[in-house]
Short mmCIF file of C-alpha atoms in Angstrom, two decimals:
data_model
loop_
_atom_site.label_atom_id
_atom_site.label_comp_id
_atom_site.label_asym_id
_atom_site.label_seq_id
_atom_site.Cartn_x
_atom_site.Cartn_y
_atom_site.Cartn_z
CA UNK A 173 1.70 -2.77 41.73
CA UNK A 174 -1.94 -1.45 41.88
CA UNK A 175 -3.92 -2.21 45.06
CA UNK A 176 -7.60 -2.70 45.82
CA UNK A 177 -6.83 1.14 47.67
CA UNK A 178 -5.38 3.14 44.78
CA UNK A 179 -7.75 1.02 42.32
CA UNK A 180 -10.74 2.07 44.55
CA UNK A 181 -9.60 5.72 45.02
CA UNK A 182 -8.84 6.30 40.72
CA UNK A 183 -11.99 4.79 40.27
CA UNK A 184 -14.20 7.16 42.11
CA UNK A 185 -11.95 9.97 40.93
CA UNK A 186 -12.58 9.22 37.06
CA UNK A 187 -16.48 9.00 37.62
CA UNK A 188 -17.80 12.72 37.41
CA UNK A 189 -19.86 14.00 40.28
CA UNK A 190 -21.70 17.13 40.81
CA UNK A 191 -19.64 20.29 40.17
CA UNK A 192 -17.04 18.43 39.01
CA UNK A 193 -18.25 17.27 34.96
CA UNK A 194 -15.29 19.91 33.58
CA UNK A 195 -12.18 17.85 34.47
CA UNK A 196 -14.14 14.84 33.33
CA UNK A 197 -14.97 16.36 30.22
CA UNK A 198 -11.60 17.17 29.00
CA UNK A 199 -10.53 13.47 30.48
CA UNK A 200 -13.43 12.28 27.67
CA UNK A 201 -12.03 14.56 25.08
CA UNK A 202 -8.51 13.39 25.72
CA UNK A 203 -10.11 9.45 25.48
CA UNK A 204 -11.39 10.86 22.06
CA UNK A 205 -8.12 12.06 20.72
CA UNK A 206 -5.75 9.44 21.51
CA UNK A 207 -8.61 6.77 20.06
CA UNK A 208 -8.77 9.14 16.94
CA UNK A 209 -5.45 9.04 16.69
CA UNK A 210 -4.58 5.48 17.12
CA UNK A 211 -7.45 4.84 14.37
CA UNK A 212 -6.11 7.08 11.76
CA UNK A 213 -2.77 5.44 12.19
CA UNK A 214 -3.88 2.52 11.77
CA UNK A 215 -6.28 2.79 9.05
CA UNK A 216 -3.39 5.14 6.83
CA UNK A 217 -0.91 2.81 7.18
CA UNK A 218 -2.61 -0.33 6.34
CA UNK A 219 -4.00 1.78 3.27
CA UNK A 220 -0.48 2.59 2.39
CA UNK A 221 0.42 -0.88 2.63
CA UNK A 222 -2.35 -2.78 0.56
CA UNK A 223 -1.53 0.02 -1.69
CA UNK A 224 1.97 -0.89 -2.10
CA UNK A 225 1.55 -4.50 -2.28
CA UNK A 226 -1.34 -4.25 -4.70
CA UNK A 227 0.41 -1.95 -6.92
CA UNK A 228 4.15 -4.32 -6.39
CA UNK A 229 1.67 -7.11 -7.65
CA UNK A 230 0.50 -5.86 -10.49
CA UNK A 231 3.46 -4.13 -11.81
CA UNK A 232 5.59 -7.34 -11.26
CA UNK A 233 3.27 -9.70 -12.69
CA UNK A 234 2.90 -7.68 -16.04
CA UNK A 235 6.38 -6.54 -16.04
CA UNK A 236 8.26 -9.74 -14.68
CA UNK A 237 10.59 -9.86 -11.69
CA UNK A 238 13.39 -9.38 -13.97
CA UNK A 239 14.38 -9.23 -17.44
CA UNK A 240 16.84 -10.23 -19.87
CA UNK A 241 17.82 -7.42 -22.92
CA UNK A 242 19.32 -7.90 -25.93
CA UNK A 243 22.38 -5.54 -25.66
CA UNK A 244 22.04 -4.74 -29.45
CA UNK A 245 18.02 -4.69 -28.78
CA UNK A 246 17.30 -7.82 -29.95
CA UNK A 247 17.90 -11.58 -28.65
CA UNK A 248 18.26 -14.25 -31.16
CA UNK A 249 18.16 -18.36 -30.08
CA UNK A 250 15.94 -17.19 -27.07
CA UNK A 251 14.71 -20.91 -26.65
CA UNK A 252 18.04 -21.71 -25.73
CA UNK A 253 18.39 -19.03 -23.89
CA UNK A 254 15.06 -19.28 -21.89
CA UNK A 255 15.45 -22.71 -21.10
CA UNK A 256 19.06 -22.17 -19.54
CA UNK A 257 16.90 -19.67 -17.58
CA UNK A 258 14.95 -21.95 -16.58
CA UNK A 259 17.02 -24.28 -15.26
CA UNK A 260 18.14 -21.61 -12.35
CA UNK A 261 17.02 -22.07 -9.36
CA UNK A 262 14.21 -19.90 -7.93
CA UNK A 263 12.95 -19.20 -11.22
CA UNK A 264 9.58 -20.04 -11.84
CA UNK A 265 9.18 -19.41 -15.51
CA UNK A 266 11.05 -17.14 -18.64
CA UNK A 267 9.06 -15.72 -20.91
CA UNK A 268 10.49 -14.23 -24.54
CA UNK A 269 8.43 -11.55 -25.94
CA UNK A 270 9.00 -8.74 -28.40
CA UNK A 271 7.83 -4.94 -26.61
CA UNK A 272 7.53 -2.07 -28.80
CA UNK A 273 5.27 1.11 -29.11
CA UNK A 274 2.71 2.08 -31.53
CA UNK A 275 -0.50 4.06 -32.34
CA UNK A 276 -3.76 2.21 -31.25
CA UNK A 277 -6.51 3.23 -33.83
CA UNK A 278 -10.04 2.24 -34.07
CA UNK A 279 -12.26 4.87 -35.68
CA UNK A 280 -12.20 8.08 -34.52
CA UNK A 281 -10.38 6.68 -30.85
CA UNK A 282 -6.40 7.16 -32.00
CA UNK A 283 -4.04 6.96 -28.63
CA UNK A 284 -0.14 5.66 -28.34
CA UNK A 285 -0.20 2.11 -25.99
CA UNK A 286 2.21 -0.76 -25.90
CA UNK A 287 2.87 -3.96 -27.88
CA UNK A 288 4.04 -7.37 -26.96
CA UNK A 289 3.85 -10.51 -28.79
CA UNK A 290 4.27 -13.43 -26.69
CA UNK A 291 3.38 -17.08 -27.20
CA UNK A 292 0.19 -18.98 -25.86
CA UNK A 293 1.74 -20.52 -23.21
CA UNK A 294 3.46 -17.57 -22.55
CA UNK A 295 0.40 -15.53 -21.68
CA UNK A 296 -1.32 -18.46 -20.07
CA UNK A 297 1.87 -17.95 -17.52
CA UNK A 298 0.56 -14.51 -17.25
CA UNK A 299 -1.90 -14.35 -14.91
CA UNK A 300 -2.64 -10.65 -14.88
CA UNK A 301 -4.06 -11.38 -17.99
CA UNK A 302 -4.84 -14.49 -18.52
CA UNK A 303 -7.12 -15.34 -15.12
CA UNK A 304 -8.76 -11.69 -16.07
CA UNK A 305 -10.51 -12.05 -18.99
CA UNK A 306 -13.45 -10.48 -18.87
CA UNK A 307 -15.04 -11.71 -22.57
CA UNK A 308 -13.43 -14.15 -25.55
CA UNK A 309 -11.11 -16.97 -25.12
CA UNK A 310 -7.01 -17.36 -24.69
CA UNK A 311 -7.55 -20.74 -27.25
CA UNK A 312 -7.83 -18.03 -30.08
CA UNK A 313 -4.88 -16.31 -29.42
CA UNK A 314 -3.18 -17.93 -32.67
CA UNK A 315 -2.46 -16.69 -36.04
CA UNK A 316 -1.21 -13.59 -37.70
CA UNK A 317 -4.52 -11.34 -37.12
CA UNK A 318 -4.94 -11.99 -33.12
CA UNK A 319 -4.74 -9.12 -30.96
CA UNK A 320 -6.03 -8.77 -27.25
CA UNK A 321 -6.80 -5.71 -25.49
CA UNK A 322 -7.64 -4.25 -21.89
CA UNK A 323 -10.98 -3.37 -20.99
CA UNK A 324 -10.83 0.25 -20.86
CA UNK A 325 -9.64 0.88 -24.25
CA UNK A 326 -12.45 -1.29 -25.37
CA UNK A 327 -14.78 0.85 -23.24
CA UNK A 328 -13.09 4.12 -25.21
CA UNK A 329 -12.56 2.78 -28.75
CA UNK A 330 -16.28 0.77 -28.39
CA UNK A 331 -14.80 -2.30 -29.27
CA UNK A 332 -15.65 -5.91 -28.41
CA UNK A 333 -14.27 -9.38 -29.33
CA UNK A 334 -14.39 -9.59 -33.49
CA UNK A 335 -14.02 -6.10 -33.89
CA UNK A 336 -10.58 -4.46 -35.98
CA UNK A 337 -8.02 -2.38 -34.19
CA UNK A 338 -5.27 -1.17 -36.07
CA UNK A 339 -2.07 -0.55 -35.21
CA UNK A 340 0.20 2.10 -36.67
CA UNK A 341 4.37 2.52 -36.25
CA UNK A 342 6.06 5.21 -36.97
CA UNK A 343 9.64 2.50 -38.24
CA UNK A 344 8.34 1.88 -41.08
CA UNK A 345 9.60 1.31 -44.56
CA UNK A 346 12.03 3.98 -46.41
CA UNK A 347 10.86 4.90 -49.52
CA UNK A 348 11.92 7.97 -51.84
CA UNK A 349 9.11 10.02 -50.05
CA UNK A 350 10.50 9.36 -46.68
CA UNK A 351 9.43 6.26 -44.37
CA UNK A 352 6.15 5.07 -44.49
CA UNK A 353 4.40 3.79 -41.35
CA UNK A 354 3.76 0.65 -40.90
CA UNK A 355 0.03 -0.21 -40.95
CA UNK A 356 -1.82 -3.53 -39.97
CA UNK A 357 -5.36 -4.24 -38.65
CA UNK A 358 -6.35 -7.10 -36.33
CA UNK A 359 -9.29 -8.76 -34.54
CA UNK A 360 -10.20 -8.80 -30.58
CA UNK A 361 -10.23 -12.38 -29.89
CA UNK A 362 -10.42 -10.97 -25.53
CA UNK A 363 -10.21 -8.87 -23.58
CA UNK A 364 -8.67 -8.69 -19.85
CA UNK A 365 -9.36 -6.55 -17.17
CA UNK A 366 -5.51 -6.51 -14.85
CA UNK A 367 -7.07 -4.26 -12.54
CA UNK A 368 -4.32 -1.79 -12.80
CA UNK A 369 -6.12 1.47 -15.20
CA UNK A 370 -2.54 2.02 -17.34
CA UNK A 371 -2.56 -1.33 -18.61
CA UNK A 372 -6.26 -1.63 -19.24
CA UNK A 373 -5.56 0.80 -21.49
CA UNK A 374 -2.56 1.45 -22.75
CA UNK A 375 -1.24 -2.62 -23.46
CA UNK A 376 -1.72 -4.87 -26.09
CA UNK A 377 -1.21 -8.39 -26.68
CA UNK A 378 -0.02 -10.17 -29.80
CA UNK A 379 1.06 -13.38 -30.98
CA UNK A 380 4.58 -14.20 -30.70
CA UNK A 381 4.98 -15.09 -34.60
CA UNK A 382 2.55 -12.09 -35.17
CA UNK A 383 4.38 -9.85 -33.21
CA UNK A 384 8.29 -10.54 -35.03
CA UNK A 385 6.52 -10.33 -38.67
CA UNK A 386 5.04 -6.64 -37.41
CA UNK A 387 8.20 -5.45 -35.73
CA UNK A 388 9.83 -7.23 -38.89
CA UNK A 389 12.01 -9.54 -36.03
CA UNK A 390 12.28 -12.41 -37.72
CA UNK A 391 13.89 -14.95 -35.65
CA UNK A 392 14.14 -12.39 -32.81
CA UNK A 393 12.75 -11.27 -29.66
CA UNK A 394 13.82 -7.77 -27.37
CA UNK A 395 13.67 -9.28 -23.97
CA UNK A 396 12.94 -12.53 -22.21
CA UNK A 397 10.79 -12.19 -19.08
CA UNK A 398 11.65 -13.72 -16.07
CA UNK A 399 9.16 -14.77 -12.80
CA UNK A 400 10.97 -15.87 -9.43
CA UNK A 401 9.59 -17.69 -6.41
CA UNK A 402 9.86 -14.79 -3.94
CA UNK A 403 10.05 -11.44 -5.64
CA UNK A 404 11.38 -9.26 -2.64
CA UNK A 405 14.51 -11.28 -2.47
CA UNK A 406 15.22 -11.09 -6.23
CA UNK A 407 18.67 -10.36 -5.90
CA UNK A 408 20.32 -13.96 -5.89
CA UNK A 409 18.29 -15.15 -8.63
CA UNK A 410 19.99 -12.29 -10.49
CA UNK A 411 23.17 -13.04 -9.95
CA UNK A 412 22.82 -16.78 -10.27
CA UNK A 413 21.10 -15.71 -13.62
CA UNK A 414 24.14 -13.67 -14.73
CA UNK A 415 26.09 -16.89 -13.91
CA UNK A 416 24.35 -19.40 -15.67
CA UNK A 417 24.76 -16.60 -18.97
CA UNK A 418 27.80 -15.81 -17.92
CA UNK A 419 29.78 -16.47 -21.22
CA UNK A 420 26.80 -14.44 -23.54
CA UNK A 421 27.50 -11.33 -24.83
CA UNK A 422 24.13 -10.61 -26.09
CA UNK A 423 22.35 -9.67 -22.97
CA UNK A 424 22.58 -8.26 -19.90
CA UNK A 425 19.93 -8.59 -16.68
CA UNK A 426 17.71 -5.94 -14.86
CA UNK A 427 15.53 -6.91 -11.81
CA UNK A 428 12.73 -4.88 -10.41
CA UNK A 429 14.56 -3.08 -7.69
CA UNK A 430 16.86 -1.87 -10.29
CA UNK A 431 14.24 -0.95 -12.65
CA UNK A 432 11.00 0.30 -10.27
CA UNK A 433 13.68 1.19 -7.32
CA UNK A 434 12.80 4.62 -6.91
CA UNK A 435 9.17 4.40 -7.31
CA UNK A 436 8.79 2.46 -4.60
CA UNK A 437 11.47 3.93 -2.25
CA UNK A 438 9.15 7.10 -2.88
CA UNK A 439 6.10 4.91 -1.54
CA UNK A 440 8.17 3.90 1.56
CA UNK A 441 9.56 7.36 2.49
CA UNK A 442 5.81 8.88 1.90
CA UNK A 443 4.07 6.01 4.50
CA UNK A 444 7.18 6.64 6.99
CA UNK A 445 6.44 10.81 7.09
CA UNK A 446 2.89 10.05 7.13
CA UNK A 447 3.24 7.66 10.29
CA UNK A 448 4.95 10.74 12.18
CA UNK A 449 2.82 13.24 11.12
CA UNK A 450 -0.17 11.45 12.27
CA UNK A 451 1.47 10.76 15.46
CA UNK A 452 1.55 14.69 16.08
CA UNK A 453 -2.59 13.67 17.00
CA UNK A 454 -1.96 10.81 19.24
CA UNK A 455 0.98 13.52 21.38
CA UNK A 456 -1.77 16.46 21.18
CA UNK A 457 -4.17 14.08 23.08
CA UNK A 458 -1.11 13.09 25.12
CA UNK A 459 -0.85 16.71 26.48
CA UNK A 460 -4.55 16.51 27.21
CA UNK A 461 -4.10 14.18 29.58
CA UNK A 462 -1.79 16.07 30.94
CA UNK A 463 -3.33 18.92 31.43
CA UNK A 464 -7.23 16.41 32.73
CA UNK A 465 -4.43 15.29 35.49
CA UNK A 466 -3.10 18.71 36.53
CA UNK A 467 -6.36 20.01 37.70
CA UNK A 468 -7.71 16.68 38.59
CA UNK A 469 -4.79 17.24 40.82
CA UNK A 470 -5.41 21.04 42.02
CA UNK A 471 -8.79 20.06 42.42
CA UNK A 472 -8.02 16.95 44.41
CA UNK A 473 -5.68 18.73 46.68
CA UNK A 474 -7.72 18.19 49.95
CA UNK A 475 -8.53 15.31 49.01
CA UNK A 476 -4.33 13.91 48.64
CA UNK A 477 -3.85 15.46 52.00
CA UNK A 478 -6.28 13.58 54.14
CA UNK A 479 -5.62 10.51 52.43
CA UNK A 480 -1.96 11.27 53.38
CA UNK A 481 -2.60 12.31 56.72
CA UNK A 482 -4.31 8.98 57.32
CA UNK A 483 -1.94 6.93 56.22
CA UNK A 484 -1.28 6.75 52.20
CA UNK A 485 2.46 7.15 51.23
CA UNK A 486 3.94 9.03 48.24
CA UNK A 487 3.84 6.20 46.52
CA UNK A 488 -0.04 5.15 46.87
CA UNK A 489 -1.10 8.82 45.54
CA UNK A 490 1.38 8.28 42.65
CA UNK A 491 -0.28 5.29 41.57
CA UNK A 492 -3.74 6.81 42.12
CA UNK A 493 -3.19 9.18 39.90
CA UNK A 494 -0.74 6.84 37.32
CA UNK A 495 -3.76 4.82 37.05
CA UNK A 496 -6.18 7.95 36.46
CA UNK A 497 -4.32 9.04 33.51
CA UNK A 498 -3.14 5.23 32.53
CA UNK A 499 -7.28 4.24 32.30
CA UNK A 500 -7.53 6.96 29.69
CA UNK A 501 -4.28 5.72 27.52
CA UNK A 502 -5.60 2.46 27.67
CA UNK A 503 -9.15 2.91 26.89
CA UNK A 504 -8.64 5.17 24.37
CA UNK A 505 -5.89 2.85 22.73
CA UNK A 506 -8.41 -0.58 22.93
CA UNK A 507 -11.47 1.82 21.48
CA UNK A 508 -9.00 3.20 18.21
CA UNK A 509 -7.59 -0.04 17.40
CA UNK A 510 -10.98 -1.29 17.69
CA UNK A 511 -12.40 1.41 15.14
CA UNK A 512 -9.12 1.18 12.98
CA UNK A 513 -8.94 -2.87 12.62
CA UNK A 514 -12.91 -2.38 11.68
CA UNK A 515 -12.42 0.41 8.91
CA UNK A 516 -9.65 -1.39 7.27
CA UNK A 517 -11.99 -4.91 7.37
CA UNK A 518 -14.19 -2.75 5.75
CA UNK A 519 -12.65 -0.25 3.96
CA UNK A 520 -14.14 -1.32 0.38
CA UNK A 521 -17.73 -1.22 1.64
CA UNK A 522 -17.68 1.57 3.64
CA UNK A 523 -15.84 3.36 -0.20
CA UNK A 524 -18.93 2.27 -2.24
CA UNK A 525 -21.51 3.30 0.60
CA UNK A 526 -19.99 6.78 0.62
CA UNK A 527 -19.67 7.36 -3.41
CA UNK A 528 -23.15 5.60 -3.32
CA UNK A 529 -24.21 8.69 -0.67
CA UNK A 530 -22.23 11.69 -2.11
CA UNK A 531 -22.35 10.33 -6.16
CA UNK A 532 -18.91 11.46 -6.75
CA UNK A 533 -16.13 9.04 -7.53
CA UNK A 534 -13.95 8.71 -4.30
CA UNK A 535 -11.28 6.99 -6.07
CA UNK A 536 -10.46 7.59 -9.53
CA UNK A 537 -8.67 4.68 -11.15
CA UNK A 538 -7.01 7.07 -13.86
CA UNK A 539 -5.55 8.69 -10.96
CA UNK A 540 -4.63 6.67 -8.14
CA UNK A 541 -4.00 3.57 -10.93
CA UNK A 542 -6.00 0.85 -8.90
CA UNK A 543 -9.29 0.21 -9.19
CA UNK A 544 -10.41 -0.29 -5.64
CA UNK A 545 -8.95 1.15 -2.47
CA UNK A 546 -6.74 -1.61 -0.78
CA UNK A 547 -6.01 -2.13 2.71
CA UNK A 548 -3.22 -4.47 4.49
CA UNK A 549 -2.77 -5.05 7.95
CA UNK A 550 0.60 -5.74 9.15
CA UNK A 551 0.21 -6.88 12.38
CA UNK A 552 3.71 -6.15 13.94
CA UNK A 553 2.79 -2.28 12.36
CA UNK A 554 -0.54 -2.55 14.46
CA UNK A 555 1.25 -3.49 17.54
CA UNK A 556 3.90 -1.03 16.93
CA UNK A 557 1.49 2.02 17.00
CA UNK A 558 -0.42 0.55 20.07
CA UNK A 559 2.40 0.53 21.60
CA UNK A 560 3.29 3.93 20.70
CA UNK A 561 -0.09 5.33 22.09
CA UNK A 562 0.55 3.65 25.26
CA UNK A 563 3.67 4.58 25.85
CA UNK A 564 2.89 8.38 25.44
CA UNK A 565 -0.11 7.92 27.29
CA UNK A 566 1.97 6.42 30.37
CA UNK A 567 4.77 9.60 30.00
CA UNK A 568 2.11 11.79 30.19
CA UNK A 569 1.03 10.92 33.81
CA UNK A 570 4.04 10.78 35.45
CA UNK A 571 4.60 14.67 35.61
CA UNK A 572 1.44 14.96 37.54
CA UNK A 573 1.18 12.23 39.39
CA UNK A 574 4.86 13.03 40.46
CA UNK A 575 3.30 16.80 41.18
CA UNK A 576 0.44 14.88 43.30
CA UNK A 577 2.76 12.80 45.22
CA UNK A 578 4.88 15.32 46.60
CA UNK A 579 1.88 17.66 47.87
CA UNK A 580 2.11 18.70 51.30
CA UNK A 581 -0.74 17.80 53.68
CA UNK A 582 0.07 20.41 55.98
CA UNK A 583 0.02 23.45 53.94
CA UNK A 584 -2.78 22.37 51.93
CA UNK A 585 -5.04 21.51 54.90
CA UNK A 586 -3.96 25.10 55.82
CA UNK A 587 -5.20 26.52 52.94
CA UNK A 588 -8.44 24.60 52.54
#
C-alpha cells in the first residue's frame, strides 16, 4: 500500500527543519497525548481489575460461594446435611458454622465484630485464614476457651496469643431485672492476617462446640458454607444443590451473585464509565493530529503541487500524508502501552517508593479495604484499547490527507 516514494516523502516531512519546528512541535505534543492516554487506560483498568478480583477473592473465600440457611435460623443434623452437599458435583467442600454478632472487649478497646464457630478442619479448609497466620498455631484451636482473631484488632486491643478477649451478647438470659448479657472470656491461641482490613478486624473465630454452647445452639448450626470449583459460574451448582435438598424444608440456598450482586455490578458499571471517560484523552490527542496535519498540509502546499505536477497521483499524496499522521498513532500507541504494561508490572513498588518520598499513606486499608494496591492485566482489555487508539488515530488523518489530495497544482503554483 505504502511505497518506497510516499515512505520517503512522510519521512522527510515528519523530521523538523529550519523554520519549520512549530508543526513538529504540536505533531510531538499530539505523540504525547495519545501515549498518555493509552497509558492511563491501561494502567486504570488493570487497577480496576486486580481490584475486583482481589476483593471477589477475599470476600468469597471468607464468605463461601454459597450458603445454606436454616429457614427457622438454625440447621439441625448438618452432618447429614453437609455430606449430601458434598456429594454434588462441583462442590469442593461444605462447611457448618454458627455466625452471630457480639461486643469484642479487651480492656479499655470495646468494638461490635463477628462470631463464627467452626470446626478444625473446617478452618483448615479456610484458607483466608488458615495459610495467614501471622503468630500461634491452628493445632490449638480446640476446647471451650479458644478464640482466634485478625491482626488489626490485636494491633488495637494490644493483644497477642495467650491473652483474654471477652465477648459480650446482648441475647442473653431473662431474668426479673430484664435480660442479662451474656458474658464469656477466651484466650488467643492465633492470629491471621486475610489481607482484607474489615475482617482483620471485625471477625472472630471459635470452636464449633465452643461456639453452639455460647450462642446456647446445642445440636445446631445457622448456616453451612459451601466452596465450588469455579466461583463465576456458581449458578448450576446452586441449582443442582437445591436438587440434591430438594425434599428439606429446613433450608433454603443463596450464592454470591445473589448475595454480593450489586456490589459488584457497582464495580463493573464504575470501570466501564471510567474506560470512556479516559478515552475523552486519547480523542483530544486525536484532534491534535488533526489539526499537526492541517497545517502540515497548508504549509506543504507547494510542496503537493510539484510533486503532482511531476507525476504523483491523488492517491500517492493521500498516503503521504495517511502515513504522516498514521506514524504518530502508532508511535504514540507502542510508547503508552509500553509505559502502561510497565506501571502495572510495577505498580506495588512504584506505591511504596512514592509514600516512602511524600510520607503520607497512599492507600489506606480502612478505606479502600485491601491492603496493597492490585493490578490485573487482561490481555484481550489491553488489545482492546490499543486498538481503540489506533483506530482514532487512523480517522483522524483521513480528513486531511483527503484535504491534501484534492489540492490543485495549478492554483497553488499560482499563488506561491
Amino acid at each position: 500500500m505504502f511505497g518506497p516514494f510516499e515512505r520517503a516523502v512522510a519521512g522527510r516531512y515528519l523530521r523538523a527543519r529550519k523554520g519549520e519546528r512549530f508543526v513538529s512541535v504540536i505533531a510531538i505534543f499530539s505523540l504525547v497525548g495519545i501515549a498518555l492516554g493509552v497509558a492511563t487506560l491501561i494502567i486504570v483498568m488493570s487497577v480496576m481489575n486486580g481490584f475486583k478480583a482481589d476483593l471477589m477473592g477475599r470476600i468469597l473465600g471468607l464468605n463461601g460461594d454459597l450458603s445454606l440457611f436454616g429457614v427457622t435460623r438454625t440447621i439441625g443434623d448438618y452432618d447429614d446435611l453437609a455430606a449430601t452437599v458434598r456429594q454434588v458435583p462441583g462442590v469442593v467442600n461444605a462447611t457448618p458454622l454458627i455466625e452471630g454478632q457480639a461486643l469484642l472487649n479487651s480492656g479499655s478497646y470495646n468494638a461490635g465484630g463477628m462470631v463464627r464457630g467452626m470446626s478444625m478442619q473446617g478452618l483448615r479448609d479456610l484458607h483466608e485464614v488458615s495459610d495467614s497466620l501471622v503468630a500461634g498455631s491452628l493445632d490449638k484451636f480446640v476446647g471451650n476457651d479458644a478464640i482466634i482473631i485478625g491482626v488489626t484488632l490485636a494491633e488495637r486491643a494490644g493483644l497477642s496469643v495467650g491473652s483474654k478477649i471477652t465477648l459480650i451478647s446482648p441475647n442473653g438470659a431473662a431474668t426479673p431485672f430484664g435480660t442479662m448479657p451474656r458474658i464469656r472470656a477466651y484466650h488467643v491461641v492465633g492470629i491471621f492476617d486475610a489481607g482484607m482490613n474489615d475482617y482483620n478486624v471485625g471477625y472472630v473465630f471459635l470452636p464449633l462446640a465452643a461456639a453452639q454452647i455460647y450462642f446456647e445452639m446445642p445440636g445446631q448450626v445457622t448456616q453451612i458454607q459451601v466452596m465450588t470449583q469455579d466461583p463465576t459460574n456458581v449458578r448450576p451448582v446452586r441449582q443442582a444443590i437445591e436438587q440434591a435438598v430438594v425434599g428439606d424444608p429446613r433450608v433454603r440456598v443463596l450464592d454470591w451473585t445473589q448475595s454480593n450482586n450489586a456490589f459488584f455490578g457497582a464495580v463493573q458499571v464504575e470501570q466501564n464509565v471510567l474506560f470512556l471517560i479516559l478515552t475523552l484523552i486519547v480523542l483530544v490527542a486525536a484532534f491534535n493530529v488533526i489539526s499537526s496535519l492541517i497545517m502540515m498540509v497548508k504549509d506543504k502546499t507547494g510542496d503537493i503541487a510539484v510533486l503532482r505536477t511531476i507525476g504523483a497521483t491523488r492517491g500517492a499524496i493521500m498516503r503521504i500524508f495517511l502515513m504522516c499522521g498514521a506514524s504518530v498513532g502508532v508511535t504514540g500507541t507502542a510508547i503508552g502501552t509500553a509505559i502502561g504494561i510497565v506501571f502495572c508490572l510495577n505498580i506495588e513498588r512504584i506505591r511504596q517508593f512514592l509514600q516512602s518520598l511524600t510520607g503520607t499513606n497512599l492507600f489506606n486499608p480502612e478505606i479502600y479495604y485491601l491492603e496493597r494496591l492490585p493490578a490485573k492485566l487482561v490481555w484481550p482489555q489491553v488489545f482492546e484499547v490499543i486498538g481503540m487508539a489506533l483506530v482514532l488515530s487512523l480517522l483522524a488523518t483521513l480528513y486531511p490527507s483527503w484535504r491534501a489530495a484534492r489540492t490543485d497544482p495549478v492554483e497553488a503554483l499560482r499563488h506561491e
